[in-house]
PDB file of C-alpha atoms in Angstrom:
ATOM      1  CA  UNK Q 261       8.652 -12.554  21.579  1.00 97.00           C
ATOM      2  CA  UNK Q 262       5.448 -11.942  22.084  1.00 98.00           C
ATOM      3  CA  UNK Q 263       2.469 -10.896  19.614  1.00 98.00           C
ATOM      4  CA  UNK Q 264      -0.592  -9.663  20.180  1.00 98.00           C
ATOM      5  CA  UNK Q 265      -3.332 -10.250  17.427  1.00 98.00           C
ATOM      6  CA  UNK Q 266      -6.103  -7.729  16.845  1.00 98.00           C
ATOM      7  CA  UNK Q 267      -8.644 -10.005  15.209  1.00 98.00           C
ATOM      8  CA  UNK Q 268     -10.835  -7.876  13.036  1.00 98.00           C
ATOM      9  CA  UNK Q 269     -12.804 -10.632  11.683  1.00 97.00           C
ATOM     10  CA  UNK Q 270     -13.687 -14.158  11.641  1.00 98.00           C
ATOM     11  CA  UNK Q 271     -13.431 -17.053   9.362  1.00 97.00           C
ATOM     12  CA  UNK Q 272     -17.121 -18.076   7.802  1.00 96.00           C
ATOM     13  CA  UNK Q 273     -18.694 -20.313   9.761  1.00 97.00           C
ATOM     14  CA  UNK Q 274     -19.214 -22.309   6.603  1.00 96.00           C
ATOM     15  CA  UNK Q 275     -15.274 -22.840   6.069  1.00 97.00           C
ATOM     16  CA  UNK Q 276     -13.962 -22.692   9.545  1.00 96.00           C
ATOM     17  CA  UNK Q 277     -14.346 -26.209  10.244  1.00 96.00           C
ATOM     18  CA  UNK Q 278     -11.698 -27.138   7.710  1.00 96.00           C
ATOM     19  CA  UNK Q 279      -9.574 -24.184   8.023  1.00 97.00           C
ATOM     20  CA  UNK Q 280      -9.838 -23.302  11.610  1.00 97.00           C
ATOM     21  CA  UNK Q 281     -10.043 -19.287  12.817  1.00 98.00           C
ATOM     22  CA  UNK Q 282      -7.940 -16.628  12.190  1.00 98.00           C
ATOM     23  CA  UNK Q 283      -6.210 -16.872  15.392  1.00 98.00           C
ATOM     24  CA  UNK Q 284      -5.306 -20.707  14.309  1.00 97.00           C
ATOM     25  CA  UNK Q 285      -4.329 -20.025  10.911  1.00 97.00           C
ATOM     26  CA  UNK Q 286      -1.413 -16.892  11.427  1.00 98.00           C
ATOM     27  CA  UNK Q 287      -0.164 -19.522  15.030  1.00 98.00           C
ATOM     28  CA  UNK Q 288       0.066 -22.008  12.559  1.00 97.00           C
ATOM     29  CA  UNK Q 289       2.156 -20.614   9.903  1.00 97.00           C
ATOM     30  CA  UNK Q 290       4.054 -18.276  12.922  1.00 98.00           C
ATOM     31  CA  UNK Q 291       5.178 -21.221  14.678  1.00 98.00           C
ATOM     32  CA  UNK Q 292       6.387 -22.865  11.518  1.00 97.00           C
ATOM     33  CA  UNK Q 293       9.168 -20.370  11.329  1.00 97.00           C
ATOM     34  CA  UNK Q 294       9.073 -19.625  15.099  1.00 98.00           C
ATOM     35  CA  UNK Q 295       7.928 -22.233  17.147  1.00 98.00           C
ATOM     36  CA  UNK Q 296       8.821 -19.916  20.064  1.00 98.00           C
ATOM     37  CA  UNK Q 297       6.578 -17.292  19.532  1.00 98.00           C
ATOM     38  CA  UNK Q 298       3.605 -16.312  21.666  1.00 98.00           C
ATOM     39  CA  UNK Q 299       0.775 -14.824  20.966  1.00 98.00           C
ATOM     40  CA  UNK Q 300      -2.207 -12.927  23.054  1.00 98.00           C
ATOM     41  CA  UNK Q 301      -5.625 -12.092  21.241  1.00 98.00           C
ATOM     42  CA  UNK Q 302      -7.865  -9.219  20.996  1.00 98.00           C
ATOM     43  CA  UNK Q 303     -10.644  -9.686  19.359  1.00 98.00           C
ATOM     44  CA  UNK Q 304     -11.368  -5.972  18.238  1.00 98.00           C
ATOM     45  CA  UNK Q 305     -14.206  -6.620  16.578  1.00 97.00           C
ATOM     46  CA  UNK Q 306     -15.918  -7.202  19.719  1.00 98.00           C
ATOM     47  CA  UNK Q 307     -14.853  -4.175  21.007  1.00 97.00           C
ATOM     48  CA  UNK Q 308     -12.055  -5.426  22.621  1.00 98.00           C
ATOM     49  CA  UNK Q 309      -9.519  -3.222  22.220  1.00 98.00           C
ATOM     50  CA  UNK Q 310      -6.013  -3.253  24.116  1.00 98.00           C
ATOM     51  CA  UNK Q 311      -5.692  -0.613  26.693  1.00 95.00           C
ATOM     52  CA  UNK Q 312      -1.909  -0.701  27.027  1.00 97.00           C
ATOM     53  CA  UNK Q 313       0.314  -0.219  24.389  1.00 98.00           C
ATOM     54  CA  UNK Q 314       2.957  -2.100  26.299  1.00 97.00           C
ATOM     55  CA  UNK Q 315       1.269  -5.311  26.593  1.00 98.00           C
ATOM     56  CA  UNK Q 316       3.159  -7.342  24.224  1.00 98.00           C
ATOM     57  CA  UNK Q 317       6.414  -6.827  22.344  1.00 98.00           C
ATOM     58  CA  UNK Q 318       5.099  -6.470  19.227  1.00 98.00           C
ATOM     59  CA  UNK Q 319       1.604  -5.928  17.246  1.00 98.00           C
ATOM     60  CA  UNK Q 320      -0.331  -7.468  13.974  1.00 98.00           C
ATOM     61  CA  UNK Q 321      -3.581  -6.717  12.893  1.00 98.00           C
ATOM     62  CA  UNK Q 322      -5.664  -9.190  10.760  1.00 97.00           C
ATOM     63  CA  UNK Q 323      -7.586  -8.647   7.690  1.00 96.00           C
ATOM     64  CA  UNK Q 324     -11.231  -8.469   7.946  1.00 97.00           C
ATOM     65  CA  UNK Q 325     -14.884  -7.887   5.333  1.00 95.00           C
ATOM     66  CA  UNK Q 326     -15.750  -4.928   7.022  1.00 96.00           C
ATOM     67  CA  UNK Q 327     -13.911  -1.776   5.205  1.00 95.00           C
ATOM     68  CA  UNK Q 328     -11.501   0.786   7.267  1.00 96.00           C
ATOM     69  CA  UNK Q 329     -13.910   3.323   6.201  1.00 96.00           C
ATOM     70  CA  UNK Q 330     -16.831   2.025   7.557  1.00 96.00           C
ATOM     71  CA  UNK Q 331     -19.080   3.733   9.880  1.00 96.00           C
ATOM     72  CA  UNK Q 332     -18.755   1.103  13.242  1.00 97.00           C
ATOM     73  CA  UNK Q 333     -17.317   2.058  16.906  1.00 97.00           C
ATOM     74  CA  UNK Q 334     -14.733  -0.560  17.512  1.00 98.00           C
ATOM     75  CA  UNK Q 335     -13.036   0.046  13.958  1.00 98.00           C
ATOM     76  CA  UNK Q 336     -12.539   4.012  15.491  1.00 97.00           C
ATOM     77  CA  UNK Q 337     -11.467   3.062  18.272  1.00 98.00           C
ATOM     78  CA  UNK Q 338      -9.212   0.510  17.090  1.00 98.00           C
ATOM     79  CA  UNK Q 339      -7.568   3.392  15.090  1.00 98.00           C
ATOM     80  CA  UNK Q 340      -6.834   5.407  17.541  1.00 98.00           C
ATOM     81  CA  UNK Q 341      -5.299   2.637  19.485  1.00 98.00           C
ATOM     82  CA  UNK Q 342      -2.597   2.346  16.551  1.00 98.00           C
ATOM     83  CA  UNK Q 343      -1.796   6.231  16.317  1.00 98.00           C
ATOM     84  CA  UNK Q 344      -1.055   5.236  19.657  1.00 98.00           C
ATOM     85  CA  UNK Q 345       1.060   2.547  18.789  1.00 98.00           C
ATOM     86  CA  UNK Q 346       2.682   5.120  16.581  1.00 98.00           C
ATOM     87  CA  UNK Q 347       3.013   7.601  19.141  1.00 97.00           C
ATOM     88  CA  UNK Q 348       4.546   5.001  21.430  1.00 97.00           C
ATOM     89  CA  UNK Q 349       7.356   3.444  18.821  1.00 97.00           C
ATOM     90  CA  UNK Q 350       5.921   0.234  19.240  1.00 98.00           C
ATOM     91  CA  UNK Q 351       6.328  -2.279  16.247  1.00 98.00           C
ATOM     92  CA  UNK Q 352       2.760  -2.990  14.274  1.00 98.00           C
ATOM     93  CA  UNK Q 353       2.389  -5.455  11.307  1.00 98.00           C
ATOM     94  CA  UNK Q 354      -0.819  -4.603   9.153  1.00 98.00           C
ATOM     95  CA  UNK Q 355      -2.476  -7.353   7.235  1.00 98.00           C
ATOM     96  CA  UNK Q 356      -5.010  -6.180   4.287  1.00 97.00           C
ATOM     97  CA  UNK Q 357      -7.228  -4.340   6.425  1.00 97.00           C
ATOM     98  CA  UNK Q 358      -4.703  -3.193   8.873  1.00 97.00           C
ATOM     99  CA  UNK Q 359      -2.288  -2.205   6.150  1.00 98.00           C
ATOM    100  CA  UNK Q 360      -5.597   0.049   5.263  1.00 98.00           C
ATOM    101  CA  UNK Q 361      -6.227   1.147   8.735  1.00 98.00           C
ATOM    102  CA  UNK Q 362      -2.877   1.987   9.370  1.00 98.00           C
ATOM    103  CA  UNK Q 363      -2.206   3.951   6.280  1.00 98.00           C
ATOM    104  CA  UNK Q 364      -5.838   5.377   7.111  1.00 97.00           C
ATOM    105  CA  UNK Q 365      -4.839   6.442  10.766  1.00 98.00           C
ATOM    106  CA  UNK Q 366      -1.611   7.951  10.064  1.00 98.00           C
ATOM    107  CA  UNK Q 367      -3.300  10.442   7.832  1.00 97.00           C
ATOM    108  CA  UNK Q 368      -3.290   8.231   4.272  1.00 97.00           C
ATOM    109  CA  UNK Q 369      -6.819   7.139   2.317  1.00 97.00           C
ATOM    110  CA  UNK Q 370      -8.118   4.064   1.560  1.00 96.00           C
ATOM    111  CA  UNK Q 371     -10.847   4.011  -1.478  1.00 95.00           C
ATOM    112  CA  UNK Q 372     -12.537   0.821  -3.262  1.00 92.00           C
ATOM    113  CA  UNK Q 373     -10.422   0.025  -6.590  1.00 90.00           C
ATOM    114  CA  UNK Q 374     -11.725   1.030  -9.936  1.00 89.00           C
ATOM    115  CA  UNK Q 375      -9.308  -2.244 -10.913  1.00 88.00           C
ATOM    116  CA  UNK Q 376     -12.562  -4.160  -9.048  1.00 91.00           C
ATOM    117  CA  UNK Q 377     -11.629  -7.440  -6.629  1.00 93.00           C
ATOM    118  CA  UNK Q 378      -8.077  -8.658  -6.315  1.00 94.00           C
ATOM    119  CA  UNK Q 379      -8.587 -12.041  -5.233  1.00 96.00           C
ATOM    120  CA  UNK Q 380      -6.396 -15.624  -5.644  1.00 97.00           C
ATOM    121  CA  UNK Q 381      -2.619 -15.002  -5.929  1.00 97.00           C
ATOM    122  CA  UNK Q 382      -0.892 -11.831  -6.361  1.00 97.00           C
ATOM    123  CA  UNK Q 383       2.421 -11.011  -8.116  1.00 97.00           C
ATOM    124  CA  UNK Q 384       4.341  -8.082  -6.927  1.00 98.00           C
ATOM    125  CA  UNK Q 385       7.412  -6.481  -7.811  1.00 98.00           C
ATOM    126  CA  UNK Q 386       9.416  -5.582  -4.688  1.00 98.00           C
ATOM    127  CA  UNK Q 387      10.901  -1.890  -5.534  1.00 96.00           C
ATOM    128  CA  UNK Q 388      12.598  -1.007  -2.388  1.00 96.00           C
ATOM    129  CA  UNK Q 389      15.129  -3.871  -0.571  1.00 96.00           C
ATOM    130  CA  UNK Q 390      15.429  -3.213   3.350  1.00 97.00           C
ATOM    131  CA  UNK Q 391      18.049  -4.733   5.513  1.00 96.00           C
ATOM    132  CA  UNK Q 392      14.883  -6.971   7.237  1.00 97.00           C
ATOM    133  CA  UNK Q 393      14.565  -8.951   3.660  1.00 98.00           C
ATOM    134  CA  UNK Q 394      16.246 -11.751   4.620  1.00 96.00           C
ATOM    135  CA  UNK Q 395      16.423 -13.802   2.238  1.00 97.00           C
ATOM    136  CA  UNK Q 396      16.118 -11.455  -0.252  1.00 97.00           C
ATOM    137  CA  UNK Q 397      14.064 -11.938  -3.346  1.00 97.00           C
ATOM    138  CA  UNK Q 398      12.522  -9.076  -5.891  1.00 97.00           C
ATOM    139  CA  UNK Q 399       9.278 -10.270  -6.274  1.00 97.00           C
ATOM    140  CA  UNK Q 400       6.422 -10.560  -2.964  1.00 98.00           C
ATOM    141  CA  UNK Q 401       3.563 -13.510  -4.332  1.00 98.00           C
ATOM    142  CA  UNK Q 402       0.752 -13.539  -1.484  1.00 98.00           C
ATOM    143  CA  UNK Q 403      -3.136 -15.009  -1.822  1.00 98.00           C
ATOM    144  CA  UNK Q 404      -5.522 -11.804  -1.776  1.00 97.00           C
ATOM    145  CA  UNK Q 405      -9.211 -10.850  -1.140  1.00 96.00           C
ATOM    146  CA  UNK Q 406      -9.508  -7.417  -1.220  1.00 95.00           C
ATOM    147  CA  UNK Q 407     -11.684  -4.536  -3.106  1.00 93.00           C
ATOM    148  CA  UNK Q 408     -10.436  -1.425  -0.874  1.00 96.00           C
ATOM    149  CA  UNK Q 409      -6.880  -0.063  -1.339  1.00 95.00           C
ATOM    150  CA  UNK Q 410      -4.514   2.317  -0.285  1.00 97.00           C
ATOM    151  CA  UNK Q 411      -4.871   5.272  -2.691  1.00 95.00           C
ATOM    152  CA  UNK Q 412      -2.910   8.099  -0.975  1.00 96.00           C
ATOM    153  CA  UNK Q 413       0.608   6.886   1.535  1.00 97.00           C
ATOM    154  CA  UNK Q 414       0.435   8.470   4.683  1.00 96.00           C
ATOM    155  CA  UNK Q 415       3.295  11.179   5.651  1.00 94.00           C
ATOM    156  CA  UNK Q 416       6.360   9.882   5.764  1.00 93.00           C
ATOM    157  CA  UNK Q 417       5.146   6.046   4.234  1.00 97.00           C
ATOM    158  CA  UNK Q 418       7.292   4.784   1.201  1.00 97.00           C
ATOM    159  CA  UNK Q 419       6.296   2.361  -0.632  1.00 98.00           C
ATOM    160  CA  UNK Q 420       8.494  -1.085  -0.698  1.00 98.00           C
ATOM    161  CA  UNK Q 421       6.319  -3.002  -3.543  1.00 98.00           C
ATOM    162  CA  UNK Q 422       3.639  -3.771  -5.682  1.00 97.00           C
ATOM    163  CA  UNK Q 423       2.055  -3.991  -9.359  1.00 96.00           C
ATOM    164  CA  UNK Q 424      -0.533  -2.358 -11.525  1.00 94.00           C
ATOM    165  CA  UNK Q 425      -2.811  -3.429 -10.173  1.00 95.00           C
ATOM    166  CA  UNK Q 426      -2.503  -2.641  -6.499  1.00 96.00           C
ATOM    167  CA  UNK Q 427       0.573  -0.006  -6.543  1.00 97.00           C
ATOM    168  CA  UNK Q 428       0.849   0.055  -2.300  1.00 97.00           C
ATOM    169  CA  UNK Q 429       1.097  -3.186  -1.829  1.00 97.00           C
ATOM    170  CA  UNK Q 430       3.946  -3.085   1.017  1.00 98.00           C
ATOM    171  CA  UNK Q 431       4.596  -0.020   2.723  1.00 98.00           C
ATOM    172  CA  UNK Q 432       6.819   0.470   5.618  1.00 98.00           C
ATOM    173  CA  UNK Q 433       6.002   4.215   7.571  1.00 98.00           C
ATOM    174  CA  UNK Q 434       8.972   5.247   9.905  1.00 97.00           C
ATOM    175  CA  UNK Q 435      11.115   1.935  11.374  1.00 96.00           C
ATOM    176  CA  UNK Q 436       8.462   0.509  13.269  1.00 97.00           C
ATOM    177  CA  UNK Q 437       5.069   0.202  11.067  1.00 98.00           C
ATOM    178  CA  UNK Q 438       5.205  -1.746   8.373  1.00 98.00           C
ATOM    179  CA  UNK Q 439       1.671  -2.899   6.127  1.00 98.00           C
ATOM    180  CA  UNK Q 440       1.244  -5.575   3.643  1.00 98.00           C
ATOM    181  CA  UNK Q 441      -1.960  -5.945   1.145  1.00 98.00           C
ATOM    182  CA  UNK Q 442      -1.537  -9.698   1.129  1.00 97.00           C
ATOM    183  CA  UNK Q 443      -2.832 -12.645   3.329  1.00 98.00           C
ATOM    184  CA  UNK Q 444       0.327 -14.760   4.178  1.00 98.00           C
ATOM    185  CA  UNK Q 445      -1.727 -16.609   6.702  1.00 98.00           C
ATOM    186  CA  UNK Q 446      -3.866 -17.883   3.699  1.00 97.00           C
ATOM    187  CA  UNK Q 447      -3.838 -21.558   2.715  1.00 97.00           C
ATOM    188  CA  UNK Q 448      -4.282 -22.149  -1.621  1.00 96.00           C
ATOM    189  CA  UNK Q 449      -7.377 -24.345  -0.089  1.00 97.00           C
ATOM    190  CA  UNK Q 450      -9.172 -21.341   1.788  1.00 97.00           C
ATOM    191  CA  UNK Q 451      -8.514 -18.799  -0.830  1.00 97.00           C
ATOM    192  CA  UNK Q 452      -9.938 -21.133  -3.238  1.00 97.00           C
ATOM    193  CA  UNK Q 453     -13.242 -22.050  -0.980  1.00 97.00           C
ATOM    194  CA  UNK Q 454     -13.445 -18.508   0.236  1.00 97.00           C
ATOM    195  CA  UNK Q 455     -13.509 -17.215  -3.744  1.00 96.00           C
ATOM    196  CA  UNK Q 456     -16.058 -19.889  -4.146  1.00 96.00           C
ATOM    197  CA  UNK Q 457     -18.049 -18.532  -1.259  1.00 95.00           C
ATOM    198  CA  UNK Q 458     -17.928 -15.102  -2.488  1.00 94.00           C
ATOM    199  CA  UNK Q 459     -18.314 -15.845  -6.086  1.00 96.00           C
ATOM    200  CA  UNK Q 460     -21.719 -13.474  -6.874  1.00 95.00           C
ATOM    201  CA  UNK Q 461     -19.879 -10.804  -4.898  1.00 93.00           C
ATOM    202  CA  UNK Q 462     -16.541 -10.638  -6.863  1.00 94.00           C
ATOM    203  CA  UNK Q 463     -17.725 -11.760 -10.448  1.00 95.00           C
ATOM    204  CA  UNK Q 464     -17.422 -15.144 -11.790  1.00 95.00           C
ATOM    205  CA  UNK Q 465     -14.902 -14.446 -14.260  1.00 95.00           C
ATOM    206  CA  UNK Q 466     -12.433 -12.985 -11.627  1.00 95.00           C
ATOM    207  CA  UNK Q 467     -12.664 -16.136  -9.455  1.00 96.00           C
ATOM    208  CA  UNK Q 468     -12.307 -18.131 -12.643  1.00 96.00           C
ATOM    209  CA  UNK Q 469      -9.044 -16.296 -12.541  1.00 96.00           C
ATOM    210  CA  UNK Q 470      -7.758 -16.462  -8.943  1.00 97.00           C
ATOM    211  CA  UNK Q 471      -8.625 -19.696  -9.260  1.00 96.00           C
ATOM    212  CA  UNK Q 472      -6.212 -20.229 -11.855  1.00 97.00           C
ATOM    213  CA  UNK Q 473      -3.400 -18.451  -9.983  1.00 97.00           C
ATOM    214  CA  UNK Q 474      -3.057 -20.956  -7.190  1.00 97.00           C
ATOM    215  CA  UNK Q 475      -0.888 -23.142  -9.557  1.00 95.00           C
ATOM    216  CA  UNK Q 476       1.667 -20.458  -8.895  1.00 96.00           C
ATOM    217  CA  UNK Q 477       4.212 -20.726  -5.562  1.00 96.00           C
ATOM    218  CA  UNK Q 478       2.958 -18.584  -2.584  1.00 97.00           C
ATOM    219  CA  UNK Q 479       5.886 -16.230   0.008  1.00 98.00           C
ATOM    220  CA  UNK Q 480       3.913 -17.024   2.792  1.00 97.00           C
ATOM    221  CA  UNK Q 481       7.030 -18.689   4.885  1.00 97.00           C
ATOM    222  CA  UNK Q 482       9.322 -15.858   3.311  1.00 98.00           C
ATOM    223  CA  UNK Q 483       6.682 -12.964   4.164  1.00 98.00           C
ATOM    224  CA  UNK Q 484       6.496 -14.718   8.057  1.00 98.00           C
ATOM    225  CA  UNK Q 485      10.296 -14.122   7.906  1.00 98.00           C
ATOM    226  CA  UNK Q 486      10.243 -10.856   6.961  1.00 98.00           C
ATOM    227  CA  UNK Q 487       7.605 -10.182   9.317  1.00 98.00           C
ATOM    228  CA  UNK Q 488       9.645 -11.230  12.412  1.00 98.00           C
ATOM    229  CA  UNK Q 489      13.226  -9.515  11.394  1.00 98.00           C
ATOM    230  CA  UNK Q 490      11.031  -6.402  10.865  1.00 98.00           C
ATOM    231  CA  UNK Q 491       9.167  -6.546  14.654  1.00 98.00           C
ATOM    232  CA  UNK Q 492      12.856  -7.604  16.062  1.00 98.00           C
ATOM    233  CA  UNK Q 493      14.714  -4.910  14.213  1.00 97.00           C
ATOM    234  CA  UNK Q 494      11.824  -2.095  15.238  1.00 97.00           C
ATOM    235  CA  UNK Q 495      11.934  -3.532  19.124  1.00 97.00           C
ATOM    236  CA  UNK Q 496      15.913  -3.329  19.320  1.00 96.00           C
ATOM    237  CA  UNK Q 497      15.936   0.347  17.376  1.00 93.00           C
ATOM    238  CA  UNK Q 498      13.110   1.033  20.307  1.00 91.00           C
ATOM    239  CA  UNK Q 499      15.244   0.006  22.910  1.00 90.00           C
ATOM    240  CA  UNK Q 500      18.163   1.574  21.980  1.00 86.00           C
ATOM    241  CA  UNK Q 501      16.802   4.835  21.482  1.00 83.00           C
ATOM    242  CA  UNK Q 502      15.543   4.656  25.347  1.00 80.00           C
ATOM    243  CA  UNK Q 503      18.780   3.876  26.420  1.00 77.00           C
ATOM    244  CA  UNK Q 504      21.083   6.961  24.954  1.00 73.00           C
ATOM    245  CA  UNK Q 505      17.805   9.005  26.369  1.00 70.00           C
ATOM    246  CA  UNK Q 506      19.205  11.065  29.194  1.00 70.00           C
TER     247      UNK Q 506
END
């Protein structure tokens, strides 16, 4: 299979040393569970955005700083590409900022959360189990960095988990979009420099807390899993349907 990343953003020059890009980090914990995969980037931020729907298998959009509501070209243009995706069938993972963008695009809003910064690790009650959850487990525990969230679902979204504090935390909108609020490409070691970085931002006293979630075990490897059974579920329903087309 093959994935093509649309890289919103880019890992602070500050901590990419250590922790490499974004490209490097989602590869990295891909190919753990895949070592198969392949992956083509776009880096949309740039204003490079894929002109063919059909140029990979399957799609996943990074997280990013900027907001989906933000005033800036490429971000528009990037959301048209995934109604396109939409219109097309084609599978589409969203990752923080593309679970925003594609709620967002599809017709859904996105506001900044009067709960403040979710940052460090998140605990989330999975509501909804789909036949891709394999393994299955009722609970979804990914590192965060967000302020923005998904306030209103799309048409036609349901919601598959979350918590109080960010209700739509995994949505999944027809069989082939599915959006998750959480980082699974996020080490315990970035989340904690990056919370460090952005301490005066999000408030001391909420890093002091994310900082004392890391203790906790992360789903990154079981998220990655999930991830995959969803794009190869989404691809064969795709292909099906074009073959009992007349």
């Amino acid at each position: 299979m093959v994935i093509g990343l649309l890289q919103c953003d880019d890992v602070a020059p500050a901590l990419r040393g250590r922790h490499g890009n974004y490209p490097e980090m989602f590869e990295a914990l891909f190919h753990r569970v895949d070592p198969s995969l392949t992956f083509r980037v776009w880096r949309c931020l740039d204003g490079e955005i894929p002109d063919d729907v059909e140029a990979v298998d399957a799609w996943l959009t990074t997280g990013s700083k900027f907001g989906v509501n933000d005033d800036l070209p490429w971000i528009a243009e990037l959301e048209a590409f995934v109604r396109a995706l939409w219109a097309a069938g084609k599978p589409l993972v969203g990752i923080c900022f593309g679970h925003q963008l594609m709620a967002r695009a599809l017709g859904g809003e996105v506001e900044k959360s009067g709960r403040g910064w979710g940052v460090g690790l998140s605990f989330n009650r999975v509501s909804e189990r789909a036949d891709w959850m394999v393994p299955w487990q009722p609970g979804l525990d990914l590192l965060v960095s967000h302020q923005d969230q998904v306030e209103r679902l799309p048409e036609g979204a349901r919601v598959l988990g979350g918590s109080d504090f960010c209700p739509a935390y995994l949505m999944q909108v027809g069989e082939h979009f599915l959006g998750v609020q959480g980082h699974p490409e996020f080490t315990r070691a970035y989340s904690r420099e990056l919370m460090a970085l952005r301490a005066d931002l999000v408030g001391h006293h909420r890093v002091r807390e994310g900082q004392a979630s890391l203790s906790a075990p992360v789903d990154n490897t079981l998220m990655v899993r999930w991830i995959l059974a969803f794009m190869r579920r989404a691809i064969q329903l795709r292909g099906s349907a074009a073959q009992s087309r007349p």
